Amino acid sequence: MTAAPGTYESVSALVRRETSMVYDAGKEYLVEARLRPLASAVGCTVDEYVARLPVDPAERRKAVDALTINETSWFRDHAPYQAFTESMLPALLEERAITRRLRIWSAACSSGQEAYSIAMLLDQHLPAGWSYEIVASDVSTAMLERVTAGRYSAVEVNRGLPATHLVRYFERAGNEWQVVPQLRERVSTRHLNLAAPFLGLGTFDVVLLRNVLIYFDHATKYDILRRMRPTVGTNGYLLLGSSETTLDAPPEVADLWTREAIGRVQVLRPAPPTNGTRSLT
């Protein structure tokens, strides 16, 4: 980063304070690349822009949105979606045969590709008479606006989206592609910092918390996993990223979950309660 010494440290402290995410040394180039357009828009250097953030709430919100990790694609890594379709969904159809309703949480949803990928699979595989809701949450308000709009560039729809799905689930919107209304109406958004309490979310049959825990320190990661336990319904599923695990968690967190292999995917299931279990909230 070519900015003055101390600028990167100020930005790192801001991101950690606002989102609990950790920007380690070596990401200076990424920070400058994401803040430079915002600084140019208000006619100042990156150094001047960072100095302005403590006293400018509007620009601070823009900066946090820009610095939030937003890497995503359609059906990312493929294997979790295959496990969902072939194993998790059939099991849930048996478990929820009375209510015939599923709730899915896409935590740290970024621009919504994960949530809409699941929506496409449910549209294809959910039997008639069933309903579903997908809650997409993120700390970035800009990302949540994108999820609600469901609009993506040509470059974005080419990142993992099968051509048949583009034809079936998207409509032209100028130079972009927009998710069809019948899927958009199934996806609701929620502004949420994972490091803060999960208030009013209810319980879910599947929670996707993929490729985000790696950006938190150990204490925050373990606290998130602890507070996730009440959000996953009976016989539900929690999916982490391929490099994320509870194996290194302290017993009071690891014991809340049981690990289960579905093909190449490791999923977490709520462990049965035991006598003397402490409050999870």
PDB file of C-alpha atoms in Angstrom:
ATOM      1  CA  MET A   1       0.000   0.000   0.000  1.00  0.00           C
ATOM      2  CA  THR A   2       1.482   3.363  -1.027  1.00  0.00           C
ATOM      3  CA  ALA A   3      -0.501   5.303   1.565  1.00  0.00           C
ATOM      4  CA  ALA A   4       1.210   6.783   4.620  1.00  0.00           C
ATOM      5  CA  PRO A   5       2.279   4.572   7.529  1.00  0.00           C
ATOM      6  CA  GLY A   6      -0.605   4.116   9.931  1.00  0.00           C
ATOM      7  CA  THR A   7      -3.344   4.342   7.300  1.00  0.00           C
ATOM      8  CA  TYR A   8      -3.607   0.570   6.885  1.00  0.00           C
ATOM      9  CA  GLU A   9      -3.622   0.107  10.660  1.00  0.00           C
ATOM     10  CA  SER A  10      -6.490   2.605  10.940  1.00  0.00           C
ATOM     11  CA  VAL A  11      -8.465   0.786   8.268  1.00  0.00           C
ATOM     12  CA  SER A  12      -7.821  -2.602   9.892  1.00  0.00           C
ATOM     13  CA  ALA A  13      -9.021  -1.259  13.238  1.00  0.00           C
ATOM     14  CA  LEU A  14     -12.153   0.171  11.595  1.00  0.00           C
ATOM     15  CA  VAL A  15     -13.075  -3.113   9.921  1.00  0.00           C
ATOM     16  CA  ARG A  16     -12.496  -5.052  13.112  1.00  0.00           C
ATOM     17  CA  ARG A  17     -14.554  -2.608  15.162  1.00  0.00           C
ATOM     18  CA  GLU A  18     -17.451  -2.550  12.701  1.00  0.00           C
ATOM     19  CA  THR A  19     -17.542  -6.190  11.590  1.00  0.00           C
ATOM     20  CA  SER A  20     -15.138  -8.170  13.858  1.00  0.00           C
ATOM     21  CA  MET A  21     -13.364  -9.317  10.697  1.00  0.00           C
ATOM     22  CA  VAL A  22      -9.572  -9.408  10.775  1.00  0.00           C
ATOM     23  CA  TYR A  23      -7.454  -7.821   8.045  1.00  0.00           C
ATOM     24  CA  ASP A  24      -4.012  -9.359   8.481  1.00  0.00           C
ATOM     25  CA  ALA A  25      -0.801  -7.771   7.258  1.00  0.00           C
ATOM     26  CA  GLY A  26      -0.215  -8.276   3.553  1.00  0.00           C
ATOM     27  CA  LYS A  27      -3.636  -7.040   2.384  1.00  0.00           C
ATOM     28  CA  GLU A  28      -2.564  -3.438   1.930  1.00  0.00           C
ATOM     29  CA  TYR A  29      -2.958  -3.666  -1.858  1.00  0.00           C
ATOM     30  CA  LEU A  30      -6.550  -4.889  -1.483  1.00  0.00           C
ATOM     31  CA  VAL A  31      -7.480  -2.127   0.930  1.00  0.00           C
ATOM     32  CA  GLU A  32      -6.063   0.579  -1.315  1.00  0.00           C
ATOM     33  CA  ALA A  33      -7.758  -0.854  -4.412  1.00  0.00           C
ATOM     34  CA  ARG A  34     -11.144  -0.853  -2.692  1.00  0.00           C
ATOM     35  CA  LEU A  35     -10.857   2.576  -1.076  1.00  0.00           C
ATOM     36  CA  ARG A  36      -9.286   4.472  -3.973  1.00  0.00           C
ATOM     37  CA  PRO A  37     -12.565   4.824  -5.954  1.00  0.00           C
ATOM     38  CA  LEU A  38     -14.356   6.126  -2.847  1.00  0.00           C
ATOM     39  CA  ALA A  39     -11.573   8.596  -2.152  1.00  0.00           C
ATOM     40  CA  SER A  40     -11.585   9.800  -5.781  1.00  0.00           C
ATOM     41  CA  ALA A  41     -15.345  10.281  -5.670  1.00  0.00           C
ATOM     42  CA  VAL A  42     -14.996  12.855  -2.885  1.00  0.00           C
ATOM     43  CA  GLY A  43     -11.837  14.411  -4.323  1.00  0.00           C
ATOM     44  CA  CYS A  44      -9.166  13.313  -1.894  1.00  0.00           C
ATOM     45  CA  THR A  45      -6.327  10.842  -1.466  1.00  0.00           C
ATOM     46  CA  VAL A  46      -6.689   7.493   0.273  1.00  0.00           C
ATOM     47  CA  ASP A  47      -4.848   8.897   3.300  1.00  0.00           C
ATOM     48  CA  GLU A  48      -7.198  11.866   3.515  1.00  0.00           C
ATOM     49  CA  TYR A  49     -10.210   9.627   3.018  1.00  0.00           C
ATOM     50  CA  VAL A  50      -9.229   7.271   5.844  1.00  0.00           C
ATOM     51  CA  ALA A  51      -8.641  10.272   8.140  1.00  0.00           C
ATOM     52  CA  ARG A  52     -12.169  11.449   7.321  1.00  0.00           C
ATOM     53  CA  LEU A  53     -13.922   8.192   8.237  1.00  0.00           C
ATOM     54  CA  PRO A  54     -14.146   8.680  12.043  1.00  0.00           C
ATOM     55  CA  VAL A  55     -16.219  11.867  11.582  1.00  0.00           C
ATOM     56  CA  ASP A  56     -18.209  10.935   8.445  1.00  0.00           C
ATOM     57  CA  PRO A  57     -20.740   8.141   9.133  1.00  0.00           C
ATOM     58  CA  ALA A  58     -21.965   7.986   5.523  1.00  0.00           C
ATOM     59  CA  GLU A  59     -18.492   7.469   4.062  1.00  0.00           C
ATOM     60  CA  ARG A  60     -17.603   5.109   6.902  1.00  0.00           C
ATOM     61  CA  ARG A  61     -20.539   2.900   5.914  1.00  0.00           C
ATOM     62  CA  LYS A  62     -19.402   2.973   2.272  1.00  0.00           C
ATOM     63  CA  ALA A  63     -15.866   2.063   3.300  1.00  0.00           C
ATOM     64  CA  VAL A  64     -16.998  -0.868   5.430  1.00  0.00           C
ATOM     65  CA  ASP A  65     -19.177  -2.114   2.573  1.00  0.00           C
ATOM     66  CA  ALA A  66     -16.233  -1.857   0.165  1.00  0.00           C
ATOM     67  CA  LEU A  67     -13.898  -3.671   2.533  1.00  0.00           C
ATOM     68  CA  THR A  68     -16.248  -6.536   3.307  1.00  0.00           C
ATOM     69  CA  ILE A  69     -15.130  -9.754   1.626  1.00  0.00           C
ATOM     70  CA  ASN A  70     -17.585 -10.305  -1.263  1.00  0.00           C
ATOM     71  CA  GLU A  71     -16.001 -13.154  -3.212  1.00  0.00           C
ATOM     72  CA  THR A  72     -18.716 -15.503  -4.456  1.00  0.00           C
ATOM     73  CA  SER A  73     -20.054 -17.404  -7.470  1.00  0.00           C
ATOM     74  CA  TRP A  74     -22.985 -19.582  -8.492  1.00  0.00           C
ATOM     75  CA  PHE A  75     -22.977 -23.123  -7.028  1.00  0.00           C
ATOM     76  CA  ARG A  76     -19.563 -22.400  -5.514  1.00  0.00           C
ATOM     77  CA  ASP A  77     -17.474 -25.558  -4.959  1.00  0.00           C
ATOM     78  CA  HIS A  78     -20.373 -27.662  -6.339  1.00  0.00           C
ATOM     79  CA  ALA A  79     -20.065 -30.504  -3.781  1.00  0.00           C
ATOM     80  CA  PRO A  80     -22.175 -28.818  -1.049  1.00  0.00           C
ATOM     81  CA  TYR A  81     -25.001 -28.241  -3.519  1.00  0.00           C
ATOM     82  CA  GLN A  82     -24.835 -31.841  -4.681  1.00  0.00           C
ATOM     83  CA  ALA A  83     -24.973 -32.988  -1.044  1.00  0.00           C
ATOM     84  CA  PHE A  84     -27.949 -30.699  -0.462  1.00  0.00           C
ATOM     85  CA  THR A  85     -29.890 -32.068  -3.433  1.00  0.00           C
ATOM     86  CA  GLU A  86     -29.043 -35.746  -3.074  1.00  0.00           C
ATOM     87  CA  SER A  87     -28.966 -36.231   0.720  1.00  0.00           C
ATOM     88  CA  MET A  88     -30.043 -33.290   2.850  1.00  0.00           C
ATOM     89  CA  LEU A  89     -33.190 -32.382   0.952  1.00  0.00           C
ATOM     90  CA  PRO A  90     -34.619 -35.944   0.773  1.00  0.00           C
ATOM     91  CA  ALA A  91     -34.007 -36.353   4.526  1.00  0.00           C
ATOM     92  CA  LEU A  92     -35.685 -33.035   5.278  1.00  0.00           C
ATOM     93  CA  LEU A  93     -38.682 -33.929   3.127  1.00  0.00           C
ATOM     94  CA  GLU A  94     -39.271 -36.871   5.445  1.00  0.00           C
ATOM     95  CA  GLU A  95     -38.573 -34.917   8.627  1.00  0.00           C
ATOM     96  CA  ARG A  96     -40.816 -31.958   7.677  1.00  0.00           C
ATOM     97  CA  ALA A  97     -43.617 -33.931   6.025  1.00  0.00           C
ATOM     98  CA  ILE A  98     -46.206 -32.446   8.390  1.00  0.00           C
ATOM     99  CA  THR A  99     -45.341 -28.765   7.968  1.00  0.00           C
ATOM    100  CA  ARG A 100     -44.162 -29.082   4.349  1.00  0.00           C
ATOM    101  CA  ARG A 101     -42.100 -25.949   4.755  1.00  0.00           C
ATOM    102  CA  LEU A 102     -38.345 -25.343   4.733  1.00  0.00           C
ATOM    103  CA  ARG A 103     -36.308 -22.397   5.997  1.00  0.00           C
ATOM    104  CA  ILE A 104     -32.747 -21.810   4.775  1.00  0.00           C
ATOM    105  CA  TRP A 105     -30.280 -19.208   6.057  1.00  0.00           C
ATOM    106  CA  SER A 106     -27.518 -17.953   3.782  1.00  0.00           C
ATOM    107  CA  ALA A 107     -25.276 -16.246   6.356  1.00  0.00           C
ATOM    108  CA  ALA A 108     -22.736 -13.751   4.994  1.00  0.00           C
ATOM    109  CA  CYS A 109     -24.608 -13.936   1.692  1.00  0.00           C
ATOM    110  CA  SER A 110     -22.520 -11.371  -0.190  1.00  0.00           C
ATOM    111  CA  SER A 111     -24.304 -10.445  -3.454  1.00  0.00           C
ATOM    112  CA  GLY A 112     -26.729 -13.375  -3.241  1.00  0.00           C
ATOM    113  CA  GLN A 113     -25.418 -16.063  -5.571  1.00  0.00           C
ATOM    114  CA  GLU A 114     -25.495 -18.677  -2.797  1.00  0.00           C
ATOM    115  CA  ALA A 115     -29.074 -17.872  -1.788  1.00  0.00           C
ATOM    116  CA  TYR A 116     -30.343 -17.916  -5.360  1.00  0.00           C
ATOM    117  CA  SER A 117     -28.407 -21.100  -6.169  1.00  0.00           C
ATOM    118  CA  ILE A 118     -30.310 -22.829  -3.360  1.00  0.00           C
ATOM    119  CA  ALA A 119     -33.568 -21.270  -4.564  1.00  0.00           C
ATOM    120  CA  MET A 120     -33.026 -22.766  -8.033  1.00  0.00           C
ATOM    121  CA  LEU A 121     -32.439 -26.220  -6.559  1.00  0.00           C
ATOM    122  CA  LEU A 122     -35.550 -25.989  -4.404  1.00  0.00           C
ATOM    123  CA  ASP A 123     -37.600 -24.862  -7.396  1.00  0.00           C
ATOM    124  CA  GLN A 124     -36.434 -27.957  -9.256  1.00  0.00           C
ATOM    125  CA  HIS A 125     -36.644 -30.559  -6.489  1.00  0.00           C
ATOM    126  CA  LEU A 126     -39.259 -29.479  -3.948  1.00  0.00           C
ATOM    127  CA  PRO A 127     -42.508 -31.442  -4.350  1.00  0.00           C
ATOM    128  CA  ALA A 128     -45.796 -29.720  -5.082  1.00  0.00           C
ATOM    129  CA  GLY A 129     -47.501 -28.364  -1.985  1.00  0.00           C
ATOM    130  CA  TRP A 130     -44.250 -27.437  -0.234  1.00  0.00           C
ATOM    131  CA  SER A 131     -43.068 -23.897   0.479  1.00  0.00           C
ATOM    132  CA  TYR A 132     -39.730 -22.437   1.424  1.00  0.00           C
ATOM    133  CA  GLU A 133     -38.104 -19.258   2.677  1.00  0.00           C
ATOM    134  CA  ILE A 134     -34.471 -18.233   2.267  1.00  0.00           C
ATOM    135  CA  VAL A 135     -33.061 -15.571   4.586  1.00  0.00           C
ATOM    136  CA  ALA A 136     -29.935 -13.898   3.214  1.00  0.00           C
ATOM    137  CA  SER A 137     -27.943 -11.901   5.763  1.00  0.00           C
ATOM    138  CA  ASP A 138     -24.825  -9.795   5.486  1.00  0.00           C
ATOM    139  CA  VAL A 139     -23.031  -6.967   7.264  1.00  0.00           C
ATOM    140  CA  SER A 140     -22.918  -4.967   4.023  1.00  0.00           C
ATOM    141  CA  THR A 141     -26.018  -2.945   3.207  1.00  0.00           C
ATOM    142  CA  ALA A 142     -24.803  -2.533  -0.372  1.00  0.00           C
ATOM    143  CA  MET A 143     -24.689  -6.301  -0.810  1.00  0.00           C
ATOM    144  CA  LEU A 144     -28.177  -6.719   0.641  1.00  0.00           C
ATOM    145  CA  GLU A 145     -29.519  -4.176  -1.849  1.00  0.00           C
ATOM    146  CA  ARG A 146     -28.006  -6.272  -4.629  1.00  0.00           C
ATOM    147  CA  VAL A 147     -29.648  -9.432  -3.282  1.00  0.00           C
ATOM    148  CA  THR A 148     -33.052  -7.726  -3.206  1.00  0.00           C
ATOM    149  CA  ALA A 149     -32.624  -6.457  -6.759  1.00  0.00           C
ATOM    150  CA  GLY A 150     -31.315  -9.820  -7.981  1.00  0.00           C
ATOM    151  CA  ARG A 151     -29.436  -8.151 -10.832  1.00  0.00           C
ATOM    152  CA  TYR A 152     -26.083  -9.411 -12.112  1.00  0.00           C
ATOM    153  CA  SER A 153     -23.652  -8.459 -14.859  1.00  0.00           C
ATOM    154  CA  ALA A 154     -22.756 -10.687 -17.781  1.00  0.00           C
ATOM    155  CA  VAL A 155     -19.424 -11.406 -16.104  1.00  0.00           C
ATOM    156  CA  GLU A 156     -21.153 -12.472 -12.886  1.00  0.00           C
ATOM    157  CA  VAL A 157     -23.650 -14.823 -14.525  1.00  0.00           C
ATOM    158  CA  ASN A 158     -20.756 -16.508 -16.313  1.00  0.00           C
ATOM    159  CA  ARG A 159     -19.169 -17.502 -12.992  1.00  0.00           C
ATOM    160  CA  GLY A 160     -20.547 -20.993 -12.435  1.00  0.00           C
ATOM    161  CA  LEU A 161     -24.111 -20.540 -13.690  1.00  0.00           C
ATOM    162  CA  PRO A 162     -25.234 -23.251 -16.167  1.00  0.00           C
ATOM    163  CA  ALA A 163     -26.672 -21.857 -19.386  1.00  0.00           C
ATOM    164  CA  THR A 164     -29.946 -23.747 -18.805  1.00  0.00           C
ATOM    165  CA  HIS A 165     -30.372 -21.962 -15.454  1.00  0.00           C
ATOM    166  CA  LEU A 166     -29.721 -18.586 -17.072  1.00  0.00           C
ATOM    167  CA  VAL A 167     -32.510 -19.217 -19.560  1.00  0.00           C
ATOM    168  CA  ARG A 168     -34.920 -20.569 -16.948  1.00  0.00           C
ATOM    169  CA  TYR A 169     -34.350 -18.241 -14.002  1.00  0.00           C
ATOM    170  CA  PHE A 170     -33.210 -14.890 -15.431  1.00  0.00           C
ATOM    171  CA  GLU A 171     -34.623 -12.092 -17.524  1.00  0.00           C
ATOM    172  CA  ARG A 172     -32.781  -9.400 -19.448  1.00  0.00           C
ATOM    173  CA  ALA A 173     -32.570  -6.073 -17.590  1.00  0.00           C
ATOM    174  CA  GLY A 174     -30.672  -3.656 -19.820  1.00  0.00           C
ATOM    175  CA  ASN A 175     -27.049  -4.771 -19.818  1.00  0.00           C
ATOM    176  CA  GLU A 176     -27.651  -7.036 -16.833  1.00  0.00           C
ATOM    177  CA  TRP A 177     -29.588 -10.177 -15.971  1.00  0.00           C
ATOM    178  CA  GLN A 178     -32.255 -10.233 -13.238  1.00  0.00           C
ATOM    179  CA  VAL A 179     -33.501 -13.219 -11.263  1.00  0.00           C
ATOM    180  CA  VAL A 180     -37.135 -13.980 -12.072  1.00  0.00           C
ATOM    181  CA  PRO A 181     -39.754 -12.693  -9.585  1.00  0.00           C
ATOM    182  CA  GLN A 182     -40.857 -16.154  -8.392  1.00  0.00           C
ATOM    183  CA  LEU A 183     -37.381 -16.716  -6.935  1.00  0.00           C
ATOM    184  CA  ARG A 184     -36.788 -13.167  -5.699  1.00  0.00           C
ATOM    185  CA  GLU A 185     -39.970 -13.258  -3.643  1.00  0.00           C
ATOM    186  CA  ARG A 186     -38.665 -16.329  -1.787  1.00  0.00           C
ATOM    187  CA  VAL A 187     -35.466 -14.600  -0.655  1.00  0.00           C
ATOM    188  CA  SER A 188     -35.615 -12.013   2.128  1.00  0.00           C
ATOM    189  CA  THR A 189     -32.660 -10.006   3.425  1.00  0.00           C
ATOM    190  CA  ARG A 190     -31.451  -9.196   6.922  1.00  0.00           C
ATOM    191  CA  HIS A 191     -28.694  -6.802   7.947  1.00  0.00           C
ATOM    192  CA  LEU A 192     -26.631  -8.779  10.422  1.00  0.00           C
ATOM    193  CA  ASN A 193     -23.141  -8.728  11.882  1.00  0.00           C
ATOM    194  CA  LEU A 194     -22.342 -12.351  12.710  1.00  0.00           C
ATOM    195  CA  ALA A 195     -20.360 -11.202  15.731  1.00  0.00           C
ATOM    196  CA  ALA A 196     -23.535  -9.637  17.213  1.00  0.00           C
ATOM    197  CA  PRO A 197     -26.587 -11.435  18.684  1.00  0.00           C
ATOM    198  CA  PHE A 198     -28.891 -13.289  16.293  1.00  0.00           C
ATOM    199  CA  LEU A 199     -32.182 -11.640  17.269  1.00  0.00           C
ATOM    200  CA  GLY A 200     -35.531 -12.707  15.859  1.00  0.00           C
ATOM    201  CA  LEU A 201     -34.195 -15.097  13.250  1.00  0.00           C
ATOM    202  CA  GLY A 202     -36.024 -18.224  14.414  1.00  0.00           C
ATOM    203  CA  THR A 203     -34.796 -21.670  13.449  1.00  0.00           C
ATOM    204  CA  PHE A 204     -33.682 -23.048  10.103  1.00  0.00           C
ATOM    205  CA  ASP A 205     -33.481 -26.438   8.463  1.00  0.00           C
ATOM    206  CA  VAL A 206     -30.195 -25.574   6.752  1.00  0.00           C
ATOM    207  CA  VAL A 207     -27.698 -22.836   7.614  1.00  0.00           C
ATOM    208  CA  LEU A 208     -24.938 -22.038   5.121  1.00  0.00           C
ATOM    209  CA  LEU A 209     -22.032 -20.352   6.907  1.00  0.00           C
ATOM    210  CA  ARG A 210     -19.439 -20.977   4.241  1.00  0.00           C
ATOM    211  CA  ASN A 211     -16.024 -19.371   3.798  1.00  0.00           C
ATOM    212  CA  VAL A 212     -16.549 -16.607   6.347  1.00  0.00           C
ATOM    213  CA  LEU A 213     -15.292 -17.927   9.695  1.00  0.00           C
ATOM    214  CA  ILE A 214     -11.744 -17.806   8.335  1.00  0.00           C
ATOM    215  CA  TYR A 215     -11.925 -14.003   8.531  1.00  0.00           C
ATOM    216  CA  PHE A 216     -12.566 -13.933  12.308  1.00  0.00           C
ATOM    217  CA  ASP A 217     -10.214 -14.491  15.203  1.00  0.00           C
ATOM    218  CA  HIS A 218     -10.573 -17.731  17.181  1.00  0.00           C
ATOM    219  CA  ALA A 219     -12.635 -16.279  20.023  1.00  0.00           C
ATOM    220  CA  THR A 220     -15.165 -14.711  17.647  1.00  0.00           C
ATOM    221  CA  LYS A 221     -15.346 -17.842  15.502  1.00  0.00           C
ATOM    222  CA  TYR A 222     -16.084 -20.062  18.501  1.00  0.00           C
ATOM    223  CA  ASP A 223     -18.689 -17.619  19.787  1.00  0.00           C
ATOM    224  CA  ILE A 224     -20.450 -17.627  16.412  1.00  0.00           C
ATOM    225  CA  LEU A 225     -20.501 -21.432  16.335  1.00  0.00           C
ATOM    226  CA  ARG A 226     -21.919 -21.478  19.868  1.00  0.00           C
ATOM    227  CA  ARG A 227     -24.685 -19.034  19.018  1.00  0.00           C
ATOM    228  CA  MET A 228     -25.449 -20.843  15.768  1.00  0.00           C
ATOM    229  CA  ARG A 229     -26.582 -23.961  17.627  1.00  0.00           C
ATOM    230  CA  PRO A 230     -30.100 -22.677  18.575  1.00  0.00           C
ATOM    231  CA  THR A 231     -30.724 -21.467  15.006  1.00  0.00           C
ATOM    232  CA  VAL A 232     -30.428 -24.961  13.512  1.00  0.00           C
ATOM    233  CA  GLY A 233     -33.660 -26.934  13.937  1.00  0.00           C
ATOM    234  CA  THR A 234     -33.966 -30.537  15.015  1.00  0.00           C
ATOM    235  CA  ASN A 235     -32.165 -32.785  12.526  1.00  0.00           C
ATOM    236  CA  GLY A 236     -31.073 -29.689  10.602  1.00  0.00           C
ATOM    237  CA  TYR A 237     -27.718 -28.974   8.975  1.00  0.00           C
ATOM    238  CA  LEU A 238     -24.930 -26.411   9.314  1.00  0.00           C
ATOM    239  CA  LEU A 239     -22.530 -26.147   6.368  1.00  0.00           C
ATOM    240  CA  LEU A 240     -19.133 -24.503   6.760  1.00  0.00           C
ATOM    241  CA  GLY A 241     -16.485 -23.854   4.124  1.00  0.00           C
ATOM    242  CA  SER A 242     -14.167 -26.658   3.087  1.00  0.00           C
ATOM    243  CA  SER A 243     -11.309 -25.247   5.186  1.00  0.00           C
ATOM    244  CA  GLU A 244     -13.453 -24.507   8.243  1.00  0.00           C
ATOM    245  CA  THR A 245     -13.998 -26.962  11.094  1.00  0.00           C
ATOM    246  CA  THR A 246     -14.966 -27.389  14.745  1.00  0.00           C
ATOM    247  CA  LEU A 247     -12.068 -29.780  15.387  1.00  0.00           C
ATOM    248  CA  ASP A 248      -9.995 -26.997  16.925  1.00  0.00           C
ATOM    249  CA  ALA A 249     -12.877 -25.602  18.990  1.00  0.00           C
ATOM    250  CA  PRO A 250     -12.963 -25.884  22.794  1.00  0.00           C
ATOM    251  CA  PRO A 251     -15.135 -28.758  24.111  1.00  0.00           C
ATOM    252  CA  GLU A 252     -18.002 -26.492  25.177  1.00  0.00           C
ATOM    253  CA  VAL A 253     -18.377 -25.490  21.516  1.00  0.00           C
ATOM    254  CA  ALA A 254     -17.356 -28.691  19.716  1.00  0.00           C
ATOM    255  CA  ASP A 255     -19.746 -30.763  21.861  1.00  0.00           C
ATOM    256  CA  LEU A 256     -22.695 -28.765  20.570  1.00  0.00           C
ATOM    257  CA  TRP A 257     -22.289 -30.371  17.148  1.00  0.00           C
ATOM    258  CA  THR A 258     -21.874 -33.784  15.601  1.00  0.00           C
ATOM    259  CA  ARG A 259     -19.935 -34.167  12.352  1.00  0.00           C
ATOM    260  CA  GLU A 260     -21.393 -36.145   9.464  1.00  0.00           C
ATOM    261  CA  ALA A 261     -19.882 -36.920   6.084  1.00  0.00           C
ATOM    262  CA  ILE A 262     -22.125 -36.605   3.032  1.00  0.00           C
ATOM    263  CA  GLY A 263     -19.947 -37.666   0.141  1.00  0.00           C
ATOM    264  CA  ARG A 264     -16.979 -35.288   0.140  1.00  0.00           C
ATOM    265  CA  VAL A 265     -18.800 -32.749   2.309  1.00  0.00           C
ATOM    266  CA  GLN A 266     -18.549 -32.546   6.098  1.00  0.00           C
ATOM    267  CA  VAL A 267     -21.708 -31.144   7.668  1.00  0.00           C
ATOM    268  CA  LEU A 268     -22.541 -30.322  11.268  1.00  0.00           C
ATOM    269  CA  ARG A 269     -25.713 -31.508  12.979  1.00  0.00           C
ATOM    270  CA  PRO A 270     -27.029 -30.288  16.348  1.00  0.00           C
ATOM    271  CA  ALA A 271     -25.824 -32.633  19.082  1.00  0.00           C
ATOM    272  CA  PRO A 272     -28.566 -34.009  21.343  1.00  0.00           C
ATOM    273  CA  PRO A 273     -28.935 -31.961  24.546  1.00  0.00           C
ATOM    274  CA  THR A 274     -27.427 -33.406  27.686  1.00  0.00           C
ATOM    275  CA  ASN A 275     -28.246 -32.842  31.336  1.00  0.00           C
ATOM    276  CA  GLY A 276     -26.579 -29.720  32.618  1.00  0.00           C
ATOM    277  CA  THR A 277     -26.156 -28.158  29.164  1.00  0.00           C
ATOM    278  CA  ARG A 278     -25.521 -24.445  29.576  1.00  0.00           C
ATOM    279  CA  SER A 279     -27.518 -21.741  27.866  1.00  0.00           C
ATOM    280  CA  LEU A 280     -26.486 -21.266  24.237  1.00  0.00           C
ATOM    281  CA  THR A 281     -27.717 -17.714  23.806  1.00  0.00           C
TER     282      THR A 281
END
